[in-house]
Amino acid sequence: CYAMGRLRRIGFPLDEGLARDLAETLRELRNFWGVDDSVLGKYAFSVLALAENGEDVGAELERLRGSAEKLGVAGCAFAALAEWRVSGARADSPFVRRLKALRGADGAWPADPIPVDERIPGAVVPTALALEATLCHGSAPAEVAETVRWLLAQQQEFRWESTLATAFVVSALARLDPPAREGTEWRISARLGGEAWVDESVPALS
């Protein structure tokens, strides 16, 4: 449901019947998750998914605001993104305030099982989610430079450990203004089994 909402926003053709069925299932789960603090993260993700599909989630966001201090990093990021989707950037967002308080000195957020897939270990996904949420709510790139460097260092050490983790990181980094300007070049190379598949320079777009 979350993915379909994002795809619809970029004009991707969807099976709208399936999208409606998924949204209806989420509405039912939202009512169940919303009464138990132990699953607040799942509740926050369901609220974000419904917000991405244009649903009215104002009451749900108010309930999450009252429980912001109980949310983990990922749940807090989901709630902040839902809030941004509904009402735009908010300087007074309790979710962003909590996220900023939880960020470590190295720019990363602590490891936190994510409600989407609790088998994904480590701090990469919570950090990516928190980065995207804080950027959407107005953090300047300079404020999150340490976080970006930390995420890119994890990639160099092969710690983006799944396709899902990579997708969350790329989504977060896409919120940054591109540093490249016309006239510069990027070197792209890829090897498989020692054989060069790609090795070329391409112009970078501003």
XYZ file of N, CA, C and O in Angstrom:
824
model
N 0.837 -1.199 0.000
C 0.000 0.000 0.000
C 0.874 1.252 0.000
O 0.623 2.213 -0.733
N 1.944 1.223 0.810
C 2.890 2.343 0.860
C 3.552 2.536 -0.503
O 3.624 3.648 -1.034
N 4.039 1.437 -1.069
C 4.709 1.519 -2.369
C 3.756 2.008 -3.449
O 4.124 2.827 -4.300
N 2.526 1.524 -3.422
C 1.557 1.943 -4.439
C 1.260 3.431 -4.328
O 1.097 4.123 -5.337
N 1.182 3.934 -3.106
C 0.946 5.360 -2.934
C 2.064 6.188 -3.534
O 1.816 7.186 -4.224
N 3.304 5.768 -3.315
C 4.436 6.508 -3.869
C 4.497 6.388 -5.383
O 4.809 7.352 -6.086
N 4.194 5.197 -5.896
C 4.206 5.007 -7.351
C 3.119 5.830 -8.036
O 3.333 6.396 -9.109
N 1.950 5.918 -7.403
C 0.862 6.707 -7.987
C 1.277 8.170 -8.125
O 0.923 8.839 -9.096
N 2.023 8.674 -7.153
C 2.424 10.080 -7.170
C 3.357 10.418 -8.326
O 3.469 11.573 -8.718
N 4.047 9.414 -8.867
C 4.915 9.682 -10.016
C 4.281 9.217 -11.322
O 4.944 9.154 -12.356
N 2.983 8.878 -11.273
C 2.262 8.540 -12.488
C 2.418 7.119 -12.964
O 2.103 6.809 -14.123
N 2.879 6.223 -12.084
C 3.057 4.826 -12.472
C 1.689 4.146 -12.542
O 0.869 4.301 -11.637
N 1.387 3.396 -13.619
C 0.077 2.736 -13.720
C -0.082 1.635 -12.671
O 0.812 0.817 -12.471
N -1.224 1.641 -11.997
C -1.461 0.708 -10.911
C -2.761 -0.049 -11.111
O -3.662 0.399 -11.822
N -2.863 -1.192 -10.440
C -4.127 -1.908 -10.324
C -4.898 -1.247 -9.179
O -4.649 -1.526 -8.004
N -5.815 -0.344 -9.508
C -6.488 0.443 -8.475
C -7.373 -0.415 -7.588
O -7.588 -0.101 -6.418
N -7.907 -1.503 -8.136
C -8.699 -2.412 -7.307
C -7.859 -3.028 -6.202
O -8.275 -3.093 -5.040
N -6.647 -3.463 -6.560
C -5.733 -4.018 -5.566
C -5.340 -2.950 -4.557
O -5.267 -3.211 -3.352
N -5.085 -1.742 -5.029
C -4.711 -0.648 -4.128
C -5.814 -0.385 -3.113
O -5.544 -0.164 -1.919
N -7.074 -0.400 -3.566
C -8.192 -0.177 -2.640
C -8.282 -1.296 -1.612
O -8.536 -1.056 -0.428
N -8.066 -2.541 -2.057
C -8.125 -3.675 -1.131
C -7.029 -3.581 -0.072
O -7.268 -3.848 1.114
N -5.839 -3.195 -0.507
C -4.732 -3.053 0.446
C -5.017 -1.939 1.453
O -4.741 -2.093 2.650
N -5.555 -0.834 0.967
C -5.869 0.276 1.862
C -6.930 -0.142 2.885
O -6.849 0.212 4.068
N -7.921 -0.909 2.442
C -8.966 -1.368 3.354
C -8.394 -2.296 4.425
O -8.740 -2.192 5.616
N -7.486 -3.181 4.017
C -6.834 -4.063 4.990
C -6.049 -3.253 6.011
O -6.090 -3.533 7.215
N -5.349 -2.226 5.529
C -4.575 -1.385 6.439
C -5.475 -0.633 7.405
O -5.119 -0.430 8.569
N -6.620 -0.182 6.938
C -7.538 0.518 7.841
C -7.941 -0.387 9.003
O -8.023 0.042 10.149
N -8.182 -1.653 8.692
C -8.559 -2.591 9.743
C -7.401 -2.841 10.709
O -7.584 -2.871 11.932
N -6.192 -3.009 10.161
C -5.029 -3.227 11.007
C -4.722 -1.993 11.845
O -4.312 -2.097 13.004
N -4.926 -0.817 11.246
C -4.683 0.438 11.957
C -5.518 0.489 13.234
O -5.031 0.891 14.293
N -6.758 0.057 13.153
C -7.629 0.080 14.332
C -7.127 -0.873 15.416
O -7.246 -0.605 16.609
N -6.526 -1.986 14.987
C -5.988 -2.962 15.951
C -4.689 -2.455 16.551
O -4.496 -2.469 17.763
N -3.766 -1.996 15.703
C -2.454 -1.557 16.180
C -2.542 -0.284 17.014
O -1.698 -0.041 17.870
N -3.542 0.523 16.757
C -3.610 1.824 17.418
C -3.956 1.778 18.889
O -3.946 2.808 19.555
N -4.261 0.593 19.434
C -4.651 0.524 20.849
C -3.582 -0.135 21.715
O -3.785 -0.344 22.898
N -2.431 -0.467 21.122
C -1.408 -1.208 21.853
C -0.056 -0.528 21.653
O 0.463 -0.489 20.542
N 0.529 0.002 22.717
C 1.802 0.714 22.614
C 2.930 -0.173 22.101
O 3.915 0.331 21.551
N 2.815 -1.493 22.264
C 3.900 -2.376 21.846
C 4.027 -2.462 20.322
O 5.040 -2.934 19.816
N 3.012 -2.029 19.611
C 3.069 -2.077 18.140
C 2.882 -0.678 17.550
O 2.382 -0.522 16.439
N 3.309 0.340 18.278
C 3.171 1.711 17.779
C 3.930 1.925 16.473
O 3.515 2.705 15.624
N 5.067 1.237 16.314
C 5.833 1.395 15.081
C 5.060 0.919 13.867
O 5.040 1.578 12.822
N 4.395 -0.232 14.004
C 3.565 -0.738 12.907
C 2.399 0.212 12.637
O 2.016 0.450 11.488
N 1.843 0.736 13.698
C 0.755 1.706 13.565
C 1.238 2.927 12.791
O 0.576 3.400 11.865
N 2.428 3.424 13.136
C 2.978 4.596 12.441
C 3.196 4.300 10.970
O 2.930 5.148 10.101
N 3.686 3.094 10.654
C 3.919 2.756 9.247
C 2.599 2.645 8.490
O 2.489 3.065 7.332
N 1.570 2.094 9.136
C 0.266 1.998 8.468
C -0.307 3.391 8.224
O -0.917 3.646 7.178
N -0.089 4.311 9.155
C -0.562 5.686 8.984
C 0.168 6.344 7.819
O -0.436 7.040 6.989
N 1.485 6.121 7.719
C 2.241 6.667 6.587
C 1.742 6.103 5.264
O 1.566 6.840 4.288
N 1.505 4.795 5.217
C 1.031 4.180 3.982
C -0.311 4.772 3.549
O -0.526 5.070 2.364
N -1.214 4.964 4.498
C -2.517 5.547 4.171
C -2.367 7.009 3.758
O -3.040 7.473 2.833
N -1.463 7.731 4.411
C -1.224 9.133 4.035
C -0.683 9.225 2.613
O -1.049 10.131 1.856
N 0.182 8.287 2.231
C 0.714 8.274 0.864
C -0.393 8.045 -0.164
O -0.252 8.424 -1.326
N -1.480 7.443 0.276
C -2.609 7.186 -0.618
C -3.711 8.230 -0.495
O -4.824 8.024 -0.966
N -3.413 9.347 0.152
C -4.360 10.446 0.234
C -5.442 10.296 1.274
O -6.424 11.046 1.264
N -5.292 9.339 2.193
C -6.302 9.124 3.232
C -6.205 10.215 4.316
O -5.139 10.771 4.574
N -7.318 10.481 4.963
C -7.341 11.415 6.094
C -6.837 10.684 7.341
O -7.500 9.786 7.850
N -5.653 11.055 7.808
C -5.070 10.388 8.979
C -4.811 11.392 10.106
O -3.970 11.163 10.971
N -5.566 12.482 10.120
C -5.362 13.508 11.133
C -5.521 12.989 12.546
O -4.708 13.287 13.433
N -6.567 12.185 12.790
C -6.804 11.658 14.138
C -5.687 10.713 14.553
O -5.255 10.712 15.722
N -5.221 9.919 13.608
C -4.142 8.973 13.906
C -2.836 9.708 14.242
O -2.095 9.314 15.141
N -2.555 10.780 13.519
C -1.357 11.558 13.817
C -1.433 12.194 15.201
O -0.425 12.260 15.921
N -2.618 12.651 15.592
C -2.766 13.212 16.931
C -2.488 12.151 17.990
O -1.848 12.429 19.004
N -2.960 10.944 17.764
C -2.698 9.856 18.705
C -1.198 9.565 18.781
O -0.635 9.368 19.856
N -0.503 9.602 17.630
C 0.935 9.365 17.614
C 1.703 10.512 18.278
O 2.710 10.281 18.947
N 1.238 11.740 18.076
C 1.918 12.876 18.732
C 1.901 12.709 20.249
O 2.862 13.049 20.939
N 0.798 12.186 20.764
C 0.705 11.973 22.200
C 1.580 10.836 22.695
O 1.803 10.701 23.896
N 2.091 10.025 21.770
C 2.928 8.877 22.146
C 4.316 8.975 21.541
O 5.038 7.970 21.484
N 4.714 10.155 21.096
C 5.978 10.311 20.378
C 7.162 9.787 21.183
O 8.087 9.173 20.636
N 7.158 10.003 22.509
C 8.287 9.584 23.331
C 8.373 8.068 23.469
O 9.388 7.544 23.923
N 7.330 7.367 23.083
C 7.335 5.900 23.160
C 7.779 5.257 21.853
O 7.991 4.049 21.805
N 7.907 6.044 20.797
C 8.256 5.503 19.487
C 9.754 5.276 19.371
O 10.552 6.068 19.855
N 10.122 4.170 18.697
C 11.513 3.965 18.339
C 11.892 4.869 17.171
O 11.072 5.630 16.656
N 13.139 4.762 16.742
C 13.623 5.629 15.671
C 12.800 5.445 14.401
O 12.317 6.417 13.807
N 12.608 4.195 13.967
C 11.896 3.946 12.718
C 10.443 4.398 12.811
O 9.925 5.060 11.903
N 9.770 4.058 13.899
C 8.380 4.465 14.058
C 8.230 5.969 14.085
O 7.295 6.537 13.514
N 9.170 6.645 14.746
C 9.139 8.102 14.813
C 9.350 8.709 13.420
O 8.699 9.686 13.045
N 10.260 8.109 12.640
C 10.493 8.586 11.280
C 9.251 8.383 10.408
O 8.872 9.268 9.627
N 8.602 7.231 10.534
C 7.377 6.987 9.766
C 6.311 8.022 10.113
O 5.625 8.552 9.235
N 6.163 8.298 11.418
C 5.163 9.275 11.838
C 5.501 10.666 11.301
O 4.621 11.412 10.849
N 6.790 11.034 11.332
C 7.205 12.344 10.820
C 6.944 12.463 9.325
O 6.514 13.515 8.835
N 7.191 11.384 8.586
C 6.941 11.409 7.141
C 5.447 11.503 6.838
O 5.038 12.184 5.895
N 4.620 10.812 7.641
C 3.172 10.920 7.458
C 2.709 12.342 7.744
O 1.880 12.913 7.015
N 3.258 12.931 8.797
C 2.916 14.310 9.154
C 3.298 15.267 8.021
O 2.535 16.158 7.647
N 4.485 15.066 7.463
C 4.942 15.906 6.338
C 4.041 15.737 5.124
O 3.699 16.705 4.443
N 3.643 14.502 4.851
C 2.789 14.247 3.686
C 1.443 14.941 3.842
O 0.866 15.443 2.876
N 0.932 15.015 5.068
C -0.383 15.607 5.316
C -0.327 17.127 5.377
O -1.170 17.825 4.793
N 0.665 17.673 6.098
C 0.639 19.116 6.370
C 1.925 19.848 6.017
O 2.061 21.032 6.337
N 2.868 19.186 5.372
C 4.116 19.839 5.018
C 5.070 19.909 6.200
O 4.811 19.364 7.279
N 6.195 20.581 5.986
C 7.217 20.682 7.028
C 6.685 21.442 8.241
O 6.010 22.459 8.092
N 7.002 20.937 9.430
C 6.556 21.572 10.669
C 7.743 21.758 11.595
O 8.388 20.783 12.013
N 8.022 22.997 11.934
C 9.142 23.289 12.838
C 8.876 22.744 14.236
O 9.811 22.479 14.994
N 7.586 22.563 14.583
C 7.234 22.123 15.937
C 6.927 20.627 16.011
O 6.352 20.168 16.987
N 7.326 19.862 14.991
C 6.990 18.435 14.973
C 7.616 17.706 16.156
O 8.836 17.710 16.326
N 6.815 17.044 17.000
C 7.389 16.294 18.128
C 8.202 15.102 17.659
O 9.122 14.661 18.344
N 7.871 14.586 16.473
C 8.612 13.435 15.949
C 10.028 13.847 15.541
O 10.994 13.151 15.833
N 10.147 14.984 14.872
C 11.469 15.462 14.467
C 12.287 15.863 15.693
O 13.493 15.594 15.771
N 11.626 16.470 16.664
C 12.328 16.856 17.892
C 12.904 15.615 18.579
O 14.064 15.620 19.018
N 12.130 14.555 18.633
C 12.632 13.315 19.248
C 13.741 12.702 18.401
O 14.749 12.227 18.936
N 13.586 12.706 17.094
C 14.627 12.140 16.234
C 15.956 12.861 16.419
O 17.015 12.239 16.511
N 15.905 14.178 16.472
C 17.149 14.936 16.645
C 17.803 14.634 17.984
O 19.034 14.602 18.100
N 16.984 14.389 18.994
C 17.526 14.073 20.310
C 18.178 12.693 20.343
O 19.102 12.444 21.131
N 17.716 11.784 19.477
C 18.225 10.408 19.478
C 19.462 10.223 18.604
O 20.133 9.195 18.705
N 19.776 11.189 17.766
C 20.903 11.021 16.843
C 22.227 10.983 17.605
O 22.462 11.765 18.519
N 23.116 10.069 17.196
C 24.405 9.931 17.842
C 25.413 10.960 17.361
O 25.200 11.650 16.359
N 26.546 11.025 18.061
C 27.584 12.008 17.728
C 28.203 11.745 16.364
O 28.718 12.666 15.721
N 28.148 10.482 15.901
C 28.726 10.150 14.595
C 27.758 10.414 13.446
O 28.062 10.143 12.287
N 26.581 10.954 13.761
C 25.593 11.249 12.736
C 24.592 10.138 12.512
O 23.587 10.328 11.821
N 24.840 8.963 13.079
C 23.932 7.821 12.896
C 22.906 7.768 14.022
O 23.130 8.284 15.112
N 21.790 7.134 13.728
C 20.795 6.837 14.757
C 21.031 5.417 15.246
O 21.603 4.586 14.518
N 20.607 5.088 16.457
C 20.878 3.751 16.997
C 20.110 2.659 16.261
O 19.079 2.910 15.641
N 20.655 1.454 16.323
C 19.981 0.300 15.743
C 18.598 0.155 16.366
O 18.413 0.356 17.558
N 17.632 -0.185 15.529
C 16.250 -0.271 15.988
C 15.509 -1.184 15.027
O 15.484 -0.911 13.822
N 14.936 -2.298 15.508
C 14.191 -3.174 14.596
C 13.093 -2.384 13.898
O 12.293 -1.710 14.545
N 13.058 -2.437 12.564
C 12.072 -1.630 11.859
C 10.763 -2.392 11.727
O 10.759 -3.603 11.536
N 9.635 -1.708 11.853
C 8.340 -2.385 11.794
C 8.077 -3.077 10.462
O 7.296 -4.008 10.393
N 8.748 -2.628 9.388
C 8.523 -3.234 8.074
C 9.068 -4.648 8.030
O 8.452 -5.557 7.487
N 10.263 -4.855 8.576
C 10.894 -6.172 8.580
C 11.897 -6.205 9.730
O 13.001 -5.688 9.613
N 11.512 -6.802 10.834
C 12.329 -6.769 12.036
C 13.568 -7.646 11.925
O 14.414 -7.653 12.819
N 13.713 -8.379 10.792
C 14.912 -9.203 10.613
C 16.088 -8.377 10.114
O 17.218 -8.851 10.120
N 15.848 -7.141 9.639
C 16.938 -6.316 9.131
C 17.721 -5.751 10.310
O 17.174 -5.014 11.128
N 19.013 -6.096 10.431
C 19.787 -5.674 11.599
C 20.419 -4.298 11.410
O 20.392 -3.706 10.335
N 21.027 -3.819 12.484
C 21.892 -2.660 12.384
C 21.183 -1.321 12.351
O 19.969 -1.214 12.505
N 21.998 -0.277 12.138
C 21.520 1.103 12.227
C 21.309 1.752 10.874
O 20.877 2.904 10.816
N 21.600 1.051 9.774
C 21.515 1.685 8.452
C 20.089 2.130 8.130
O 19.863 3.287 7.754
N 19.119 1.242 8.264
C 17.750 1.594 7.892
C 17.159 2.647 8.833
O 16.592 3.642 8.359
N 17.267 2.503 10.167
C 16.764 3.587 11.028
C 17.408 4.930 10.709
O 16.732 5.965 10.715
N 18.708 4.927 10.409
C 19.389 6.180 10.084
C 18.866 6.762 8.784
O 18.634 7.976 8.678
N 18.664 5.915 7.778
C 18.133 6.400 6.504
C 16.730 6.972 6.668
O 16.406 8.040 6.125
N 15.886 6.287 7.418
C 14.521 6.765 7.640
C 14.521 8.098 8.394
O 13.790 9.028 8.034
N 15.345 8.184 9.432
C 15.411 9.426 10.214
C 15.974 10.566 9.372
O 15.515 11.708 9.476
N 16.949 10.269 8.524
C 17.508 11.294 7.643
C 16.432 11.838 6.703
O 16.277 13.058 6.562
N 15.680 10.942 6.065
C 14.642 11.406 5.144
C 13.592 12.242 5.875
O 13.160 13.289 5.379
N 13.196 11.803 7.061
C 12.175 12.532 7.814
C 12.648 13.930 8.190
O 11.917 14.914 8.040
N 13.891 14.037 8.672
C 14.376 15.355 9.095
C 14.593 16.277 7.897
O 14.343 17.482 7.986
N 15.016 15.717 6.766
C 15.166 16.541 5.561
C 13.803 17.057 5.089
O 13.667 18.218 4.700
N 12.793 16.190 5.101
C 11.452 16.614 4.679
C 10.914 17.738 5.562
O 10.160 18.599 5.097
N 11.321 17.724 6.827
C 10.847 18.755 7.755
C 11.781 19.951 7.831
O 11.666 20.758 8.745
N 12.696 20.069 6.880
C 13.427 21.320 6.751
C 14.868 21.341 7.203
O 15.497 22.404 7.172
N 15.428 20.209 7.628
C 16.843 20.216 8.000
C 17.692 20.557 6.774
O 17.484 19.998 5.694
N 18.637 21.441 6.942
C 19.530 21.805 5.843
C 20.554 20.694 5.630
O 20.916 19.991 6.583
N 21.024 20.512 4.392
C 22.035 19.473 4.142
C 23.241 19.567 5.068
O 23.786 18.552 5.487
N 23.658 20.793 5.420
C 24.814 20.938 6.305
C 24.552 20.324 7.679
O 25.479 19.833 8.333
N 23.285 20.335 8.104
C 22.941 19.781 9.414
C 23.081 18.269 9.451
O 23.245 17.679 10.519
N 22.971 17.638 8.294
C 22.966 16.173 8.241
C 24.186 15.631 7.508
O 24.217 14.464 7.128
N 25.209 16.471 7.323
C 26.388 16.043 6.563
C 27.051 14.817 7.195
O 27.475 13.890 6.484
N 27.136 14.805 8.537
C 27.753 13.657 9.205
C 26.954 12.385 8.953
O 27.516 11.302 8.774
N 25.634 12.514 8.935
C 24.779 11.351 8.679
C 25.001 10.822 7.274
O 25.112 9.606 7.058
N 25.067 11.706 6.299
C 25.294 11.283 4.915
C 26.636 10.576 4.791
O 26.748 9.512 4.165
N 27.674 11.155 5.402
C 28.995 10.522 5.341
C 28.972 9.142 5.986
O 29.579 8.192 5.491
N 28.239 9.032 7.111
C 28.151 7.739 7.791
C 27.466 6.699 6.901
O 27.948 5.567 6.770
N 26.367 7.079 6.263
C 25.653 6.141 5.399
C 26.511 5.693 4.221
O 26.543 4.515 3.866
N 27.221 6.629 3.612
C 28.062 6.274 2.470
C 29.231 5.392 2.906
O 29.646 4.490 2.164
N 29.744 5.621 4.104
C 30.808 4.758 4.622
C 30.296 3.332 4.826
O 31.019 2.357 4.573
N 29.040 3.193 5.270
C 28.462 1.853 5.443
C 28.341 1.136 4.101
O 28.529 -0.072 4.004
N 28.025 1.892 3.058
C 27.929 1.292 1.727
C 29.294 0.777 1.277
O 29.402 -0.314 0.708
N 30.338 1.552 1.549
C 31.683 1.125 1.175
C 32.083 -0.154 1.912
O 32.881 -0.944 1.403
N 31.530 -0.370 3.074
C 31.842 -1.560 3.866
C 30.785 -2.656 3.687
O 30.719 -3.606 4.452
N 29.937 -2.498 2.650
C 28.923 -3.500 2.284
C 27.928 -3.769 3.414
O 27.540 -4.895 3.669
N 27.516 -2.685 4.101
C 26.577 -2.844 5.206
C 25.162 -2.393 4.850
O 24.316 -2.299 5.727
N 24.914 -2.071 3.583
C 23.531 -1.932 3.140
C 23.106 -3.360 2.826
O 23.291 -3.845 1.716
N 22.539 -4.043 3.803
C 22.516 -5.507 3.788
C 21.350 -6.140 3.038
O 21.217 -7.349 3.044
N 20.510 -5.359 2.433
C 19.389 -5.940 1.684
C 18.902 -4.939 0.654
O 19.240 -3.749 0.709
N 18.104 -5.423 -0.278
C 17.501 -4.529 -1.271
C 16.602 -3.509 -0.588
O 16.579 -2.333 -0.969
N 15.876 -3.947 0.438
C 14.985 -3.029 1.153
C 15.792 -1.933 1.857
O 15.432 -0.749 1.798
N 16.898 -2.313 2.499
C 17.736 -1.320 3.161
C 18.276 -0.320 2.144
O 18.264 0.895 2.378
N 18.738 -0.820 0.994
C 19.262 0.060 -0.045
C 18.177 1.019 -0.532
O 18.433 2.208 -0.749
N 16.956 0.519 -0.683
C 15.858 1.371 -1.152
C 15.585 2.512 -0.172
O 15.377 3.659 -0.580
N 15.605 2.222 1.126
C 15.378 3.279 2.115
C 16.507 4.309 2.093
O 16.269 5.513 2.222
N 17.760 3.845 1.932
C 18.886 4.778 1.891
C 18.793 5.670 0.657
O 18.963 6.893 0.735
N 18.529 5.068 -0.503
C 18.442 5.852 -1.743
C 17.307 6.867 -1.655
O 17.434 8.011 -2.091
N 16.173 6.461 -1.071
C 15.052 7.385 -0.917
C 15.451 8.579 -0.061
O 15.086 9.725 -0.361
N 16.222 8.322 1.002
C 16.667 9.417 1.868
C 17.653 10.327 1.151
O 17.524 11.562 1.177
N 18.642 9.743 0.494
C 19.660 10.551 -0.179
C 19.072 11.367 -1.325
O 19.583 12.437 -1.658
N 17.982 10.861 -1.913
C 17.339 11.591 -3.015
C 16.729 12.907 -2.544
O 16.433 13.781 -3.366
N 16.533 13.058 -1.223
C 15.985 14.315 -0.692
C 17.030 15.427 -0.635
O 16.690 16.586 -0.409
N 18.300 15.066 -0.813
C 19.368 16.060 -0.770
C 19.451 16.802 -2.099
O 19.170 16.236 -3.158
N 19.849 18.058 -2.056
C 20.151 18.769 -3.290
C 21.395 18.142 -3.898
O 22.393 17.922 -3.194
N 21.387 17.841 -5.196
C 22.566 17.214 -5.791
C 23.763 18.151 -5.765
O 23.648 19.310 -6.134
N 24.911 17.673 -5.307
C 26.082 18.538 -5.235
C 26.749 18.777 -6.577
O 27.497 19.729 -6.737
N 26.485 17.896 -7.552
C 27.153 18.027 -8.843
C 26.556 19.172 -9.650
O 25.389 19.526 -9.502
N 27.334 19.728 -10.497
C 26.888 20.797 -11.384
C 27.249 20.435 -12.819
O 28.163 19.645 -13.064
N 26.557 21.019 -13.784
C 26.858 20.734 -15.170
C 28.308 21.042 -15.460
O 28.882 22.018 -14.979
N 28.919 20.200 -16.289
C 30.316 20.388 -16.621
C 31.240 19.469 -15.839
O 32.386 19.275 -16.214
N 30.733 18.884 -14.734
C 31.535 17.910 -13.989
C 31.245 16.524 -14.537
O 30.271 16.316 -15.257
N 32.100 15.572 -14.198
C 31.913 14.207 -14.662
C 31.991 13.243 -13.496
O 32.684 13.502 -12.507
N 31.255 12.153 -13.616
C 31.362 11.051 -12.671
C 31.958 9.860 -13.386
O 31.645 9.602 -14.550
N 32.828 9.145 -12.686
C 33.408 7.922 -13.236
C 32.575 6.745 -12.761
O 32.337 6.585 -11.562
N 32.095 5.941 -13.679
C 31.278 4.780 -13.340
C 32.020 3.526 -13.777
O 32.438 3.416 -14.933
N 32.208 2.602 -12.855
C 32.851 1.340 -13.213
C 32.177 0.205 -12.467
O 31.705 0.378 -11.339
N 32.091 -0.931 -13.125
C 31.504 -2.123 -12.504
C 32.237 -3.343 -13.034
O 32.543 -3.435 -14.225
N 32.536 -4.277 -12.130
C 33.247 -5.494 -12.510
C 32.496 -6.693 -11.958
O 31.889 -6.634 -10.890
N 32.531 -7.777 -12.697
C 31.912 -9.023 -12.262
C 32.890 -10.152 -12.537
O 33.284 -10.370 -13.685
N 33.306 -10.843 -11.493
C 34.269 -11.918 -11.660
C 35.584 -11.450 -12.245
O 36.247 -12.181 -12.989
N 35.962 -10.219 -11.927
C 37.210 -9.673 -12.432
C 37.119 -9.056 -13.810
O 38.065 -8.428 -14.287
N 35.975 -9.217 -14.475
C 35.806 -8.688 -15.830
C 35.075 -7.341 -15.777
O 34.043 -7.208 -15.116
N 35.615 -6.349 -16.463
C 34.991 -5.025 -16.486
C 33.754 -5.041 -17.369
O 33.830 -5.388 -18.552
N 32.619 -4.695 -16.796
C 31.383 -4.595 -17.562
C 31.133 -3.155 -17.991
O 30.661 -2.893 -19.074
N 31.390 -2.215 -17.080
C 31.215 -0.804 -17.363
C 32.437 -0.081 -16.849
O 32.897 -0.342 -15.737
N 32.979 0.843 -17.662
C 34.099 1.674 -17.225
C 34.117 2.904 -18.091
O 34.702 2.907 -19.173
N 33.433 3.947 -17.642
C 33.307 5.128 -18.471
C 33.021 6.371 -17.626
O 32.635 6.249 -16.466
N 33.228 7.519 -18.217
C 32.888 8.787 -17.576
C 31.594 9.309 -18.170
O 31.367 9.202 -19.384
N 30.739 9.867 -17.318
C 29.479 10.427 -17.798
C 29.313 11.818 -17.214
O 29.773 12.094 -16.095
N 28.690 12.752 -17.946
C 28.469 14.094 -17.384
C 27.443 14.043 -16.261
O 26.462 13.308 -16.335
N 27.691 14.800 -15.208
C 26.756 14.886 -14.089
C 25.781 16.029 -14.339
O 26.159 17.090 -14.819
N 24.520 15.793 -14.033
C 23.495 16.817 -14.194
C 23.347 17.590 -12.910
O 23.449 17.053 -11.818
N 23.061 18.880 -13.017
C 22.838 19.695 -11.822
C 21.457 19.404 -11.269
O 20.603 18.880 -11.959
